[in-house]
Every structure is written in C-alpha cells, then in structure tokens.
Coordinates of C-alpha atoms and ligand atoms in Angstrom, one line a residue:
M33 CA 0.0 0.0 0.0
R34 CA 1.2 3.5 -0.7
P35 CA 1.3 5.8 2.3
F36 CA -1.8 7.8 2.9
S37 CA -0.1 11.2 2.5
S38 CA 1.1 10.2 -1.0
L39 CA -2.4 9.4 -2.0
L40 CA -3.5 12.9 -0.9
S41 CA -0.9 14.6 -3.0
Q42 CA -1.7 12.8 -6.3
G43 CA -3.9 15.5 -7.6
S44 CA -6.6 14.3 -10.1
N45 CA -5.1 10.8 -10.2
S46 CA -5.7 10.1 -6.6
Y47 CA -8.0 7.2 -5.9
I48 CA -9.9 9.1 -3.2
C49 CA -12.7 11.2 -4.7
N50 CA -12.6 15.0 -4.1
S51 CA -15.3 15.1 -1.5
C52 CA -13.7 12.3 0.4
R53 CA -10.4 14.0 0.1
R54 CA -11.8 17.1 1.7
A55 CA -13.1 15.1 4.6
L56 CA -9.8 13.3 4.9
T57 CA -7.6 16.3 5.2
S58 CA -9.0 17.0 8.7
T59 CA -8.0 13.5 10.0
V60 CA -5.1 12.3 8.0
N61 CA -2.3 13.7 10.1
T62 CA -3.7 12.6 13.4
D63 CA -3.2 9.4 15.2
P64 CA -6.6 7.6 14.7
T65 CA -6.0 5.4 17.7
K66 CA -6.0 8.5 19.9
Q67 CA -8.5 10.4 17.9
H68 CA -11.1 7.7 18.2
R69 CA -10.2 6.3 21.5
P70 CA -13.3 4.9 23.1
R71 CA -14.3 6.7 26.3
N72 CA -17.1 4.4 27.4
R73 CA -17.3 1.2 29.3
Y74 CA -16.8 -0.9 26.1
A75 CA -13.3 0.5 25.6
A76 CA -11.2 -2.5 25.1
Y77 CA -7.7 -1.1 24.8
S78 CA -5.5 1.6 26.2
T79 CA -2.8 3.6 24.3
A80 CA -0.1 2.1 26.5
S81 CA 2.6 0.4 24.4
V82 CA 1.8 -3.2 23.6
Q83 CA 3.6 -6.3 22.5
S84 CA 2.9 -6.8 18.8
R85 CA 0.9 -9.8 17.6
S86 CA 2.8 -12.9 16.4
R87 CA 0.6 -13.4 13.4
P88 CA -1.6 -11.4 11.0
I89 CA -5.3 -11.0 11.6
D90 CA -7.8 -12.6 9.2
V91 CA -10.9 -10.4 8.7
A92 CA -14.0 -11.1 6.7
I93 CA -15.8 -8.0 5.4
I94 CA -19.4 -8.5 4.4
G95 CA -20.2 -6.1 1.7
S96 CA -18.1 -4.4 -1.0
G97 CA -19.8 -1.0 -1.2
P98 CA -18.2 2.2 0.2
A99 CA -18.4 1.1 3.9
G100 CA -16.7 -2.2 3.0
F101 CA -13.9 -0.9 0.7
Y102 CA -13.0 2.0 2.9
S103 CA -12.9 -0.3 5.9
A104 CA -10.6 -2.7 4.0
Y105 CA -8.4 0.2 2.8
R106 CA -8.0 1.6 6.3
L107 CA -7.4 -1.8 7.9
L108 CA -4.6 -2.5 5.5
K109 CA -3.2 1.0 6.3
R110 CA -3.2 0.3 10.0
L111 CA -2.3 -3.4 9.9
P112 CA -0.4 -3.9 6.6
D113 CA -0.1 -7.7 7.1
A114 CA -3.9 -8.1 7.7
R115 CA -5.6 -10.7 5.4
I116 CA -8.9 -9.5 4.2
T117 CA -11.6 -11.5 2.5
M118 CA -14.5 -9.4 1.1
F119 CA -17.8 -11.1 0.5
E120 CA -20.3 -9.7 -2.0
H121 CA -23.7 -11.2 -3.0
L122 CA -23.4 -10.0 -6.6
P123 CA -20.6 -11.1 -8.9
V124 CA -19.5 -7.4 -9.2
P125 CA -18.1 -5.2 -6.4
Y126 CA -18.8 -1.6 -5.2
G127 CA -22.5 -1.8 -4.0
L128 CA -24.0 1.7 -3.7
A129 CA -21.1 3.3 -5.5
R130 CA -22.0 1.3 -8.7
Y131 CA -25.7 1.0 -8.2
G132 CA -26.9 3.9 -6.1
V133 CA -24.9 7.0 -7.3
A134 CA -26.6 8.8 -10.1
P135 CA -25.1 8.1 -13.6
D136 CA -24.5 11.8 -14.2
H137 CA -22.3 11.9 -11.0
P138 CA -19.2 10.1 -12.4
E139 CA -16.9 12.0 -10.0
V140 CA -18.6 10.5 -7.0
K141 CA -18.3 7.0 -8.6
R142 CA -14.5 7.5 -8.7
C143 CA -14.4 6.4 -5.0
T144 CA -14.4 2.8 -6.4
D145 CA -10.7 3.5 -7.4
T146 CA -10.0 2.9 -3.7
L147 CA -10.9 -0.8 -4.0
E148 CA -9.5 -1.2 -7.5
N149 CA -6.1 0.0 -6.4
L150 CA -6.2 -1.9 -3.1
A151 CA -6.9 -5.2 -5.0
R152 CA -4.1 -4.5 -7.4
E153 CA -1.5 -3.6 -4.8
S154 CA -2.4 -5.8 -1.9
S155 CA 0.1 -8.6 -2.8
G156 CA -2.2 -11.4 -2.0
N157 CA -3.6 -10.4 1.3
F158 CA -6.9 -9.2 -0.2
H159 CA -9.5 -11.5 -1.7
F160 CA -12.8 -10.7 -3.3
V161 CA -15.5 -13.4 -3.1
G162 CA -18.3 -12.2 -5.3
N163 CA -21.6 -14.0 -6.1
C164 CA -21.5 -15.4 -2.6
P165 CA -24.6 -14.3 -0.6
I166 CA -24.4 -14.8 3.1
G167 CA -27.6 -16.6 4.3
D168 CA -29.3 -19.8 4.9
C169 CA -30.9 -20.6 1.5
P170 CA -29.4 -23.0 -1.0
E171 CA -26.4 -21.5 -2.8
E172 CA -25.8 -19.1 0.1
L173 CA -23.1 -19.3 2.6
P174 CA -24.3 -19.5 6.2
L175 CA -22.7 -17.1 8.7
T176 CA -21.9 -20.1 10.9
A177 CA -19.8 -21.4 8.0
V178 CA -17.8 -18.2 7.8
T179 CA -17.0 -17.5 11.5
P180 CA -14.7 -20.5 12.0
Y181 CA -12.2 -19.2 9.4
F182 CA -11.8 -15.6 10.7
D183 CA -10.6 -13.6 13.7
A184 CA -13.2 -10.9 13.0
L185 CA -16.2 -10.2 10.9
L186 CA -17.0 -6.7 9.8
F187 CA -20.6 -6.1 8.6
A188 CA -20.7 -3.4 6.0
Y189 CA -23.6 -4.6 3.8
G190 CA -25.6 -1.3 3.8
A191 CA -29.3 -0.9 3.4
S192 CA -30.9 -3.3 1.0
R193 CA -34.6 -2.2 1.3
D194 CA -36.6 1.0 1.0
K195 CA -38.8 2.3 3.8
R196 CA -42.5 2.2 3.3
I197 CA -44.7 5.2 4.0
G198 CA -47.4 3.0 5.7
I199 CA -50.5 4.5 3.9
P200 CA -53.2 2.7 1.9
G201 CA -52.6 2.0 -1.8
E202 CA -48.8 1.7 -1.5
D203 CA -48.8 -1.4 -3.7
L204 CA -50.9 -0.1 -6.5
K205 CA -49.4 -0.3 -10.0
G206 CA -47.9 3.1 -10.7
V207 CA -46.5 3.5 -7.1
V208 CA -42.8 2.8 -7.5
S209 CA -40.0 2.6 -4.9
A210 CA -37.4 5.2 -5.6
R211 CA -34.7 2.7 -4.6
A212 CA -36.0 0.3 -7.3
F213 CA -36.1 3.1 -9.9
V214 CA -32.5 4.1 -9.0
G215 CA -31.5 0.4 -9.2
W216 CA -33.3 0.1 -12.6
Y217 CA -31.6 3.1 -14.2
N218 CA -28.2 2.1 -12.7
G219 CA -28.4 -1.5 -14.0
L220 CA -28.9 -3.3 -10.7
P221 CA -29.8 -6.9 -11.6
E222 CA -32.6 -7.1 -9.0
Y223 CA -34.5 -4.4 -10.9
A224 CA -33.5 -5.2 -14.5
D225 CA -37.1 -6.0 -15.4
L226 CA -38.8 -3.2 -13.3
D227 CA -42.0 -2.2 -14.8
V228 CA -42.2 1.6 -14.7
D229 CA -44.9 3.1 -16.8
L230 CA -43.4 6.3 -18.1
I231 CA -46.0 6.8 -20.8
A232 CA -49.2 6.8 -18.7
G233 CA -49.3 10.5 -18.0
D234 CA -47.3 13.8 -18.1
T235 CA -47.1 14.3 -14.3
A236 CA -45.0 12.3 -11.8
V237 CA -45.1 12.8 -8.0
V238 CA -42.1 12.0 -5.8
I239 CA -42.8 11.7 -2.1
G240 CA -39.9 12.7 0.1
Q241 CA -37.4 15.6 -0.5
G242 CA -34.0 13.9 0.1
N243 CA -31.2 13.6 -2.5
V244 CA -32.6 10.4 -3.8
A245 CA -35.9 12.2 -4.7
L246 CA -33.8 14.9 -6.5
D247 CA -31.7 12.1 -8.3
V248 CA -34.9 10.5 -9.5
T249 CA -36.4 13.9 -10.7
R250 CA -33.2 14.8 -12.5
T251 CA -33.1 11.4 -14.3
L252 CA -36.8 11.9 -15.4
L253 CA -36.2 15.5 -16.7
A254 CA -32.6 15.6 -17.9
P255 CA -31.9 15.9 -21.6
L256 CA -31.2 12.4 -22.9
E257 CA -28.1 13.5 -24.8
E258 CA -26.5 14.3 -21.4
L259 CA -27.6 11.0 -19.8
R260 CA -26.4 9.1 -22.8
K261 CA -22.8 10.1 -22.1
S262 CA -23.0 8.6 -18.6
D263 CA -22.9 4.9 -17.7
I264 CA -26.7 4.7 -17.8
N265 CA -27.9 1.6 -19.6
E266 CA -29.1 1.8 -23.2
E267 CA -32.3 -0.1 -22.3
T268 CA -33.0 2.7 -19.7
V269 CA -32.2 5.4 -22.2
E270 CA -34.7 3.8 -24.7
A271 CA -37.4 3.7 -22.0
L272 CA -36.7 7.3 -21.0
S273 CA -36.8 8.4 -24.7
R274 CA -40.4 7.2 -24.8
S275 CA -41.3 8.9 -21.5
K276 CA -44.2 11.3 -21.5
V277 CA -43.4 12.7 -18.1
R278 CA -43.1 16.5 -18.4
E279 CA -43.7 17.6 -14.9
V280 CA -42.4 16.3 -11.5
K281 CA -43.8 17.4 -8.2
I282 CA -41.6 16.6 -5.2
I283 CA -43.7 16.6 -2.1
G284 CA -42.4 17.0 1.5
R285 CA -44.3 16.9 4.8
R286 CA -42.2 19.8 6.2
G287 CA -40.9 23.1 4.8
P288 CA -38.0 24.2 2.6
L289 CA -35.6 24.7 5.5
Q290 CA -36.3 21.3 6.9
A291 CA -36.0 19.2 3.7
P292 CA -32.9 17.0 3.7
Y293 CA -31.8 17.8 0.1
T294 CA -28.4 19.5 -0.3
I295 CA -27.6 22.6 -2.3
K296 CA -25.5 21.0 -4.9
E297 CA -28.3 18.6 -6.0
L298 CA -30.9 21.5 -5.9
R299 CA -28.6 23.6 -8.1
E300 CA -28.2 20.8 -10.6
L301 CA -32.0 20.7 -11.0
M302 CA -32.2 24.5 -11.3
N303 CA -29.6 24.4 -14.1
L304 CA -31.1 21.7 -16.2
P305 CA -31.5 23.1 -19.8
N306 CA -35.1 23.7 -20.9
V307 CA -36.5 22.7 -17.5
G308 CA -38.3 25.4 -15.5
F309 CA -38.9 25.5 -11.7
A310 CA -42.4 26.3 -10.6
S311 CA -42.5 28.2 -7.2
P312 CA -44.9 26.7 -4.6
P313 CA -48.4 28.2 -4.6
E314 CA -48.1 29.5 -1.0
G315 CA -45.2 31.8 -1.9
W316 CA -41.8 31.8 -0.2
E317 CA -42.7 34.3 2.6
D318 CA -45.2 32.0 4.2
L319 CA -43.0 29.0 3.8
L320 CA -39.6 30.4 4.9
Q321 CA -41.0 32.8 7.6
V322 CA -37.5 33.9 8.6
P323 CA -35.9 37.2 7.3
R324 CA -33.2 35.9 5.0
K325 CA -30.4 37.8 6.9
K326 CA -31.3 36.0 10.1
L327 CA -30.9 32.6 8.5
P328 CA -27.8 30.5 9.2
R329 CA -25.5 30.7 6.2
Q330 CA -26.2 27.2 4.9
L331 CA -30.0 27.8 5.0
K332 CA -29.7 31.3 3.6
R333 CA -28.0 29.9 0.5
I334 CA -30.7 27.3 0.0
A335 CA -33.5 30.0 0.5
E336 CA -31.8 32.3 -2.0
L337 CA -31.4 29.5 -4.6
L338 CA -35.1 28.5 -4.3
E339 CA -36.2 32.1 -4.6
K340 CA -34.0 32.8 -7.6
G341 CA -35.4 29.7 -9.4
S342 CA -34.3 27.9 -12.5
T343 CA -31.9 29.2 -15.2
S344 CA -34.5 28.3 -17.8
P345 CA -37.7 30.4 -17.2
L346 CA -40.7 28.3 -16.4
E347 CA -42.6 29.6 -19.4
H348 CA -39.8 28.7 -21.9
G349 CA -39.1 25.3 -20.3
K350 CA -40.3 22.2 -22.1
K351 CA -40.4 20.4 -18.8
A352 CA -41.0 21.6 -15.2
W353 CA -40.5 20.6 -11.6
Q354 CA -42.0 21.9 -8.4
L355 CA -41.4 21.4 -4.7
G356 CA -44.6 21.0 -2.7
F357 CA -44.1 21.7 1.0
L358 CA -46.2 21.1 4.2
R359 CA -48.1 18.2 2.6
S360 CA -48.2 14.8 4.2
P361 CA -49.2 11.8 2.1
T362 CA -52.4 10.1 3.2
L363 CA -53.3 7.6 0.5
F364 CA -52.8 6.4 -3.1
L365 CA -56.1 6.3 -4.9
S366 CA -57.4 4.0 -7.6
E367 CA -61.1 3.5 -8.6
S368 CA -60.3 0.1 -10.1
G369 CA -58.1 -0.9 -7.2
E370 CA -55.3 -1.6 -9.6
K371 CA -53.7 1.4 -11.2
L372 CA -52.8 4.6 -9.4
Q373 CA -55.0 7.6 -10.3
S374 CA -54.1 10.2 -7.7
V375 CA -52.2 10.8 -4.5
G376 CA -54.0 12.2 -1.4
F377 CA -52.4 14.6 1.0
E378 CA -53.2 16.4 4.2
K379 CA -51.8 20.0 4.6
T380 CA -49.5 20.5 7.6
E381 CA -48.4 23.6 9.4
Y382 CA -45.4 24.4 11.6
E383 CA -46.0 23.6 15.3
R384 CA -44.4 26.9 16.2
P385 CA -43.6 30.0 14.0
L386 CA -40.1 29.5 12.7
V387 CA -38.9 32.9 13.9
D388 CA -39.7 31.8 17.5
L389 CA -37.0 29.1 17.2
L390 CA -34.2 31.6 16.6
T391 CA -31.7 32.4 19.4
G392 CA -29.1 34.3 17.3
D393 CA -26.5 31.6 17.6
P394 CA -26.0 30.2 14.1
Q395 CA -25.4 26.6 15.0
S396 CA -28.4 26.3 17.4
D397 CA -30.6 28.2 14.9
L398 CA -29.5 25.8 12.2
N399 CA -30.3 22.7 14.3
A400 CA -33.6 24.2 15.5
L401 CA -34.8 25.2 12.0
R402 CA -33.7 21.9 10.5
A403 CA -35.6 20.0 13.3
A404 CA -38.8 22.1 13.2
K405 CA -41.9 20.0 13.6
V406 CA -45.2 20.1 11.8
Q407 CA -48.8 19.2 12.7
P408 CA -51.8 18.2 10.6
T409 CA -54.4 20.9 9.7
G410 CA -57.2 18.6 8.6
Q411 CA -57.2 20.2 5.1
K412 CA -57.1 17.5 2.4
G413 CA -55.9 17.7 -1.2
L414 CA -55.3 15.4 -4.3
I415 CA -52.8 15.4 -7.1
R416 CA -53.9 13.5 -10.2
T417 CA -51.1 11.2 -11.4
N418 CA -50.5 7.7 -12.7
L419 CA -46.9 7.6 -11.5
A420 CA -45.7 8.2 -7.9
F421 CA -42.3 7.4 -6.4
R422 CA -41.9 6.7 -2.7
S423 CA -38.6 8.2 -1.7
V424 CA -38.7 8.2 2.1
G425 CA -35.4 6.6 2.9
Y426 CA -33.7 3.3 2.9
Q427 CA -33.6 0.5 5.5
S428 CA -31.1 -2.2 6.5
E429 CA -32.2 -5.7 7.3
P430 CA -30.6 -8.5 9.4
L431 CA -28.7 -11.2 7.7
A432 CA -30.0 -14.8 8.1
G433 CA -28.0 -16.5 10.8
M434 CA -26.9 -13.4 12.7
E435 CA -28.5 -14.6 15.9
E436 CA -26.7 -17.9 15.7
V437 CA -23.4 -16.2 15.7
G438 CA -24.4 -13.9 18.5
V439 CA -24.9 -10.7 16.5
P440 CA -28.1 -8.9 17.4
F441 CA -30.2 -6.6 15.0
D442 CA -32.3 -3.7 16.1
V443 CA -35.3 -4.0 13.8
A444 CA -36.9 -0.7 14.9
K445 CA -33.7 1.3 14.2
G446 CA -32.6 -0.9 11.3
I447 CA -29.1 -1.1 12.6
I448 CA -26.7 -3.6 14.3
P449 CA -26.5 -2.3 17.9
N450 CA -23.0 -1.0 18.3
D451 CA -20.9 1.2 20.7
R452 CA -20.6 4.0 18.0
W453 CA -17.0 2.9 17.5
G454 CA -18.1 -0.1 15.4
R455 CA -18.0 -2.9 18.0
V456 CA -21.2 -5.0 17.9
L457 CA -22.9 -4.9 21.3
S458 CA -23.8 -8.2 22.7
P459 CA -27.6 -9.0 23.0
S460 CA -29.0 -9.2 26.5
L461 CA -28.2 -12.4 28.2
G462 CA -30.8 -15.1 27.4
I463 CA -32.0 -13.8 24.0
G464 CA -32.3 -16.9 21.9
G465 CA -29.6 -18.5 24.1
A466 CA -27.0 -16.8 21.8
A467 CA -25.5 -14.5 24.4
S468 CA -24.6 -17.1 26.9
A469 CA -21.2 -17.8 25.4
L470 CA -20.4 -14.1 25.1
T471 CA -18.9 -11.7 27.5
A472 CA -21.0 -8.8 28.6
G473 CA -20.4 -5.6 26.5
H474 CA -19.4 -6.2 22.9
V475 CA -19.4 -9.4 20.9
P476 CA -15.7 -10.5 20.5
G477 CA -14.5 -10.2 16.9
M478 CA -17.8 -8.6 15.5
Y479 CA -17.7 -5.1 14.0
C480 CA -19.9 -3.0 11.7
A481 CA -19.6 0.1 9.5
G482 CA -21.6 2.3 7.3
W483 CA -25.4 2.4 7.0
V484 CA -25.9 -0.9 8.9
K485 CA -24.0 0.7 11.8
R486 CA -25.5 4.2 11.9
G487 CA -28.6 4.2 9.8
P488 CA -29.2 5.1 6.1
T489 CA -28.1 8.7 6.1
G490 CA -25.1 10.6 4.9
V491 CA -23.1 10.9 1.7
I492 CA -20.1 8.7 0.7
A493 CA -17.6 10.9 2.5
S494 CA -19.5 10.3 5.8
T495 CA -19.5 6.6 5.2
M496 CA -15.8 6.8 4.6
D497 CA -15.2 8.6 7.9
D498 CA -17.4 6.0 9.6
A499 CA -15.6 3.0 8.0
F500 CA -12.2 4.5 9.0
L501 CA -13.4 4.7 12.6
T502 CA -14.5 1.1 12.7
A503 CA -11.3 -0.1 11.0
D504 CA -9.2 2.0 13.5
V505 CA -11.0 0.5 16.4
L506 CA -10.7 -3.1 15.1
A507 CA -7.0 -2.6 14.4
G508 CA -6.6 -1.1 17.9
D509 CA -8.4 -4.0 19.5
W510 CA -6.1 -6.4 17.7
E511 CA -3.0 -4.6 18.7
Q512 CA -4.2 -4.5 22.3
H513 CA -4.9 -8.2 22.4
A514 CA -8.6 -7.9 22.9
L515 CA -10.7 -11.1 22.5
F516 CA -11.5 -12.1 19.0
L517 CA -13.4 -15.0 17.4
G518 CA -12.5 -18.5 18.5
G519 CA -10.6 -17.1 21.5
G520 CA -8.0 -15.4 19.3
G521 CA -6.4 -12.6 21.2
G522 CA -5.7 -12.1 24.8
K523 CA -2.3 -13.8 24.4
T524 CA -3.9 -17.3 24.5
E525 CA -2.5 -20.3 22.7
N526 CA -5.1 -19.8 19.9
D527 CA -3.4 -16.5 19.3
S528 CA -0.4 -18.0 17.6
V529 CA -2.3 -20.8 15.8
G530 CA -4.3 -18.4 13.6
R531 CA -7.3 -18.9 11.4
A532 CA -7.5 -20.4 7.9
G533 CA -9.0 -17.2 6.5
Y534 CA -9.5 -17.1 2.7
K535 CA -7.9 -20.5 2.1
G536 CA -10.2 -22.2 4.5
V537 CA -13.4 -20.5 3.5
I538 CA -12.9 -20.9 -0.3
Q539 CA -12.8 -24.7 0.3
E540 CA -16.0 -24.4 2.2
I541 CA -17.6 -22.4 -0.6
R542 CA -16.5 -25.0 -3.2
R543 CA -17.8 -27.9 -1.0
R544 CA -21.1 -26.2 -1.0
G545 CA -21.2 -25.8 -4.8
I546 CA -21.4 -22.0 -4.7
R547 CA -20.0 -20.5 -7.9
S548 CA -18.0 -17.6 -6.4
V549 CA -16.4 -14.9 -8.4
S550 CA -12.8 -13.7 -7.8
W551 CA -11.4 -10.3 -8.4
S552 CA -9.7 -11.3 -11.6
E553 CA -13.0 -12.6 -12.8
W554 CA -14.6 -9.3 -11.9
E555 CA -11.9 -7.7 -14.0
K556 CA -13.1 -9.8 -17.0
I557 CA -16.6 -8.5 -16.5
D558 CA -15.3 -5.0 -16.1
A559 CA -13.3 -5.2 -19.3
E560 CA -16.3 -6.5 -21.2
E561 CA -18.5 -3.7 -19.9
R562 CA -15.9 -1.1 -20.9
R563 CA -15.6 -2.7 -24.4
R564 CA -19.4 -2.5 -24.8
G565 CA -19.4 1.1 -23.6
K566 CA -16.8 2.1 -26.0
A567 CA -18.9 1.1 -28.9
T568 CA -21.5 3.6 -27.8
G569 CA -19.1 6.3 -26.7
K570 CA -19.4 5.9 -23.0
E571 CA -17.3 4.6 -20.1
R572 CA -19.2 1.3 -19.8
E573 CA -22.4 -0.5 -20.6
K574 CA -23.2 -2.5 -17.5
I575 CA -24.3 -6.1 -17.8
R576 CA -27.7 -6.1 -16.1
R577 CA -28.2 -9.8 -15.5
V578 CA -26.3 -12.2 -13.2
P579 CA -26.6 -15.2 -15.5
E580 CA -25.1 -13.2 -18.4
M581 CA -22.2 -12.2 -16.2
L582 CA -21.5 -15.8 -15.2
R583 CA -21.9 -17.0 -18.8
L584 CA -19.3 -14.5 -19.8
L585 CA -16.9 -16.0 -17.2
D586 CA -17.6 -19.6 -18.0
S587 CA -17.5 -19.3 -21.7
Ligands
NAP1378 P1 -33.5 11.1 3.3 O1 -32.5 12.1 3.0 O2 -33.6 10.6 4.7 O3 -34.9 11.8 2.9 C1 -36.1 11.1 3.2 C2 -37.3 12.0 2.9 O4 -38.5 11.3 3.1 C3 -37.4 13.3 3.8 O5 -37.9 14.4 3.1 C4 -38.4 12.8 4.9 O6 -39.1 13.8 5.5 C5 -39.4 12.0 4.0 N1 -40.1 11.0 4.8 C6 -39.7 10.1 5.6 N2 -40.7 9.4 6.1 C7 -41.8 9.9 5.6 C8 -43.2 9.6 5.7 N3 -43.6 8.6 6.5 N4 -44.1 10.4 5.0 C9 -43.7 11.4 4.3 N5 -42.4 11.8 4.1 C10 -41.5 11.0 4.7 O7 -33.4 9.8 2.4 P2 -32.9 9.6 0.9 O8 -33.3 10.7 0.0 O9 -33.3 8.2 0.6 O10 -31.3 9.6 1.1 C11 -30.6 8.7 1.9 C12 -29.2 9.3 2.1 O11 -28.4 9.1 1.0 C13 -29.2 10.7 2.5 O12 -28.2 11.0 3.5 C14 -28.7 11.4 1.2 O13 -28.1 12.6 1.4 C15 -27.8 10.3 0.6 N6 -27.7 10.5 -0.8 C16 -26.8 11.4 -1.3 C17 -26.8 11.7 -2.6 C18 -25.8 12.7 -3.2 O14 -24.9 13.1 -2.4 N7 -25.9 13.1 -4.4 C19 -27.6 11.0 -3.5 C20 -28.5 10.1 -3.0 C21 -28.6 9.9 -1.7 P3 -38.7 14.3 7.0 O15 -37.5 15.1 6.8 O16 -39.9 15.1 7.4 O17 -38.5 13.1 7.8

C-alpha cells in the first residue's frame, strides 16, 4: 500500500474522490487510535505500548460498497499484514457506488478506485469473493460457516430495502419505490425488469425531499443526450426516450428549510437546460417565515437559490418541476383498485412559528430550524397522477443466521447495535440463548460500519469517515490483544495458531457448490462492460443480469 499522505498529493489521479479527500484532510495527520479512543465502558484497549501480535489478523468484510472498501483500505493501512476476505452477494463489487450513485455523477463514482487500487496492490492479502450471498438458502453461505475461518467479521452490507410510508394503496401499479427506480436506471440486476410506466401521463409525483428524490427527478427530466454520455444503460435510455413525463412534483411533509436535500443537488436541477422551476403556490414568505439575513449561512444559500429559481424560465421550459411543502401523504387512490390515479395529502403547518426558534446563535438556529416539527391541519388535497415514487429513505435488514453467531439486530432502528465505534454490542443475556457464550459488552470479533451501523443517512464521505473509525478500532483492539473470534487474542494459545482465512473459506464455498467470483473474474466482466461502452461512446455499458455475467466468465 502506498502511504496515505502520498495518496493525498496525487492530484486528479488520486484514488480518493474529491469530497472524500476534503473530509480526509482533517483527519489524515492525526493518530486515529488517539482520535477515536473509546471513552465508554466498552473501551477494550488503552494507548499504552503493547507487544505486537505474532501473526496477521484474518478479517471477513461482508459487503463491497463504500463502507466495505473504505474499511478494507483503512485496515490495511493500520495493519499492513492483515488478510482480508471481502464477501459480496453480486458477482460485481462496489455496492451503492455502482448501483446507487446517479449516472451523471461520475466524479462520485471515482471512489471505487480505492478498492481497485487496493486489490491491485495488496500482494495477495486481499481476496474478493463475489456472487456469494451470506444466508441460509441453497447457494448461500451460512454465517456459521464463515466464522470458523476468521478472527473478525466486519458487517458493511448497507441498506438493501426502502422504507415504506405506511399508507393505503402503496402497492398499486404506478407506485414505485425510488430505490427500485434508481436500481433500474443504474443496471442493478434485482431491478433489470422493473415495470415503470413512463407513458401513462405527463405528471409524476415524488414523495420525500432527500437527495434520492432529486436524483430521480433529474433522471426523469434531464436531456437524454447528457444522460447518454454517462454509464446509464441503453435499455433505460430507450425507455426514457419514450417517457411522456413533463412535470415532476416533489412533495415533503415539512418546509423548505427542513427538507434534507443538499444545495449541490438542488442547483443541478435548477440548471437543467429547458427545465423550469415552478414556485410553490403559498409563496416563499409563508414557507420560509424567517428574514433571510437572520438565517444561518447554509439555509440562507438554500433559500436564495429557491427564490432565484431555474436558469430556464418556467414559461420557456419544455419540462418543469416543483417542490410542494407542508403536505403529508395520506393515501394512493385508484377507482379500479389496480392502477394509481391520484395521491391524497393532508396539509400540515409548523407547530411553532419558525422565527420563535431563533436564538441568534447560528449553530443552534441551524439545528432548531432543521428539526422544526409540523402538525396536521385537517385540510385535504389530491394530485392526479399515474406515477408516484416513494422516496422516504432506505432501511437495513438483518442477515439470516446473525442470531446464531451472537450478532443482534435492532429492527426498529434498522441497525446492528454497536458502541458507536463499530464494535457490535452483545444481546441481553438469554435472547435466543445466543448470548450465553459471550462476555457482557461487545461481541468478540464482531464489527460493523456504514449504514448498517448508523442508519441510512449521509453521503459517501461520511461513510468513509465511519468506515475508517471502525477499522481503526478493530486494528486497535487487535494490537491491544482484545478477545477475537475463536478465542484469538488475549495472548492465548489460539493467538499463535491463527485462522484459515480465505484458504479455508474458499474450500468451504466450493464444497457447498457456490460459484463464487474472484477479483480477476470481476476484471473480466469490467473489461467486457468497458468494451461494450466504448462502442456507444461511454465509459461502460453495464451487464444487467447475473446469468449473463456468469456465462461470460464460464465461456
Ligand atoms: P432522506 O435524505 O432521509 O430523505 C427522506 C425524505 O423522506 C425526507 O424528506 C423525509 O421527511 C421523508 N419522509 C420520511 N418518512 C416519511 C413519511 N412517512 N411520510 C412522508 N415523508 C417521509 O433519504 P434519501 O433521499 O433516501 O437519502 C438517503 C441518504 O443518501 C441521505 O443521507 C442522502 O443525502 C444520501 N444521498 C446522497 C446523494 C448525493 O450526495 N448526491 C444522492 C442520493 C442519496 P422528513 O425530513 O420530514 O422526515
């Protein structure tokens, strides 16, 4: 591995994307062990000098998205002889970086260079095991079959489901999950055959005002010639070229200062050629309520951008979009009970006038305005549409078999309970009998990072920070002889024996007849995608179906 500081000085060739680089510069020169030293009762090591370990650690990372690859990168930085095996359920790596980032954000996708370089330069201590879902179905690898080969498991498998709103009609034809739509236009195999009717009407409604909602809107309205240059699939471009959608309404239950969109994504929509922005019917004064000069800087910039509107005037635009505020969805309506005809809302209002929340301190004003609550007014309304996207956030799920290996899952929060540093907290004694073998506190050798650790919020740079934190803590625990899986650690006899790691688990995988995919095989898929992309003048044309990927490898 090259030293971290050299990566930061590589200019545009660096394999850390720019936003991640900005986040990094604040931490790179500090000692992470000290910076992230746990202060709570789960602290497992001190900073006193320790005897180094007699053998390298074997770590299994579950998930190859940003949380997984930044954890791997950092672990190898901290423990250069660590042996890492990265499991991925698809034959291809990168998770959300490949399948969640919008096609017209290629600079964000560059974060995948981290893993590419790591795999190339790791001199045999990194192994990718693709097409190997962890679970208890046929052709899946049970967690109980993974743990015997490793000192530690690091769960970094992200959020594989979308949240539901919980209102009637959510399953009608025409109500589409934004996660599924994003997967479809990004070539995610799970949604290769998603049925999105883009020709049923000219208006689409998006519920939720986060960055996913803005990505969906931009993809629906952006000029095709721009999208065509990206790595968006040709099949998707074909479907979008037939789309009749001319207007998108993005609806939020709170106001313009509370919506979680960020200014960069708002600005991109405002700058779309031939797309006009329609101001909300209430007018900005009623919605913003606070004199602009009293707004914290970040919110003032958002307010000014919204008031300024789009670069293409609405009346000249061929297409349009609008933000609808203070409207809470109540139901999806259909007379036939099959196909969506309209979306029902209830108007909301701020619980307290927004000016009453101001104290004059910019940070507390920002927090208070962002967190402002609303209440229902009883006033109802309808928007006629045949196409609505639910974009109210993502959700992580437990992996089958977690309980058997002593790893709990908090279903209400959608996370693996952890001590904020990435150590998995042990379930209360007695739950499913699993905890009896565990010490109180954290589960030895079990760690988590990314959305499954802290919930599905934050951009890739925040996931990187979070993954670095977990990797630093794991490395620190190892150096400090904390207890790991199978009793490894604590200067016991097991410590010098070591685990079989990749060599052991790959035999297990073969015994079970799972057709796993190695990094060099992924490179073959990658090369083929790039070859196909070149033919149409773009970076790559993704292969959308797993059987086709495997046929390519086995041909
Ligand atoms: P999000 O940012 O959490 O936004 C969810 C939206 O859904 C909010 O407007 C929320 O309103 C609303 N909502 C939640 N439950 C609702 C309900 N029951 N009824 C009505 N509205 C409801 O989620 P996201 O857009 O899926 O994004 C997830 C994360 O990925 C975010 O951190 C985002 O920044 C990140 N991301 C970043 C990019 C990028 O950097 N370009 C792109 C995509 C995603 P309330 O605020 O009132 O709860």
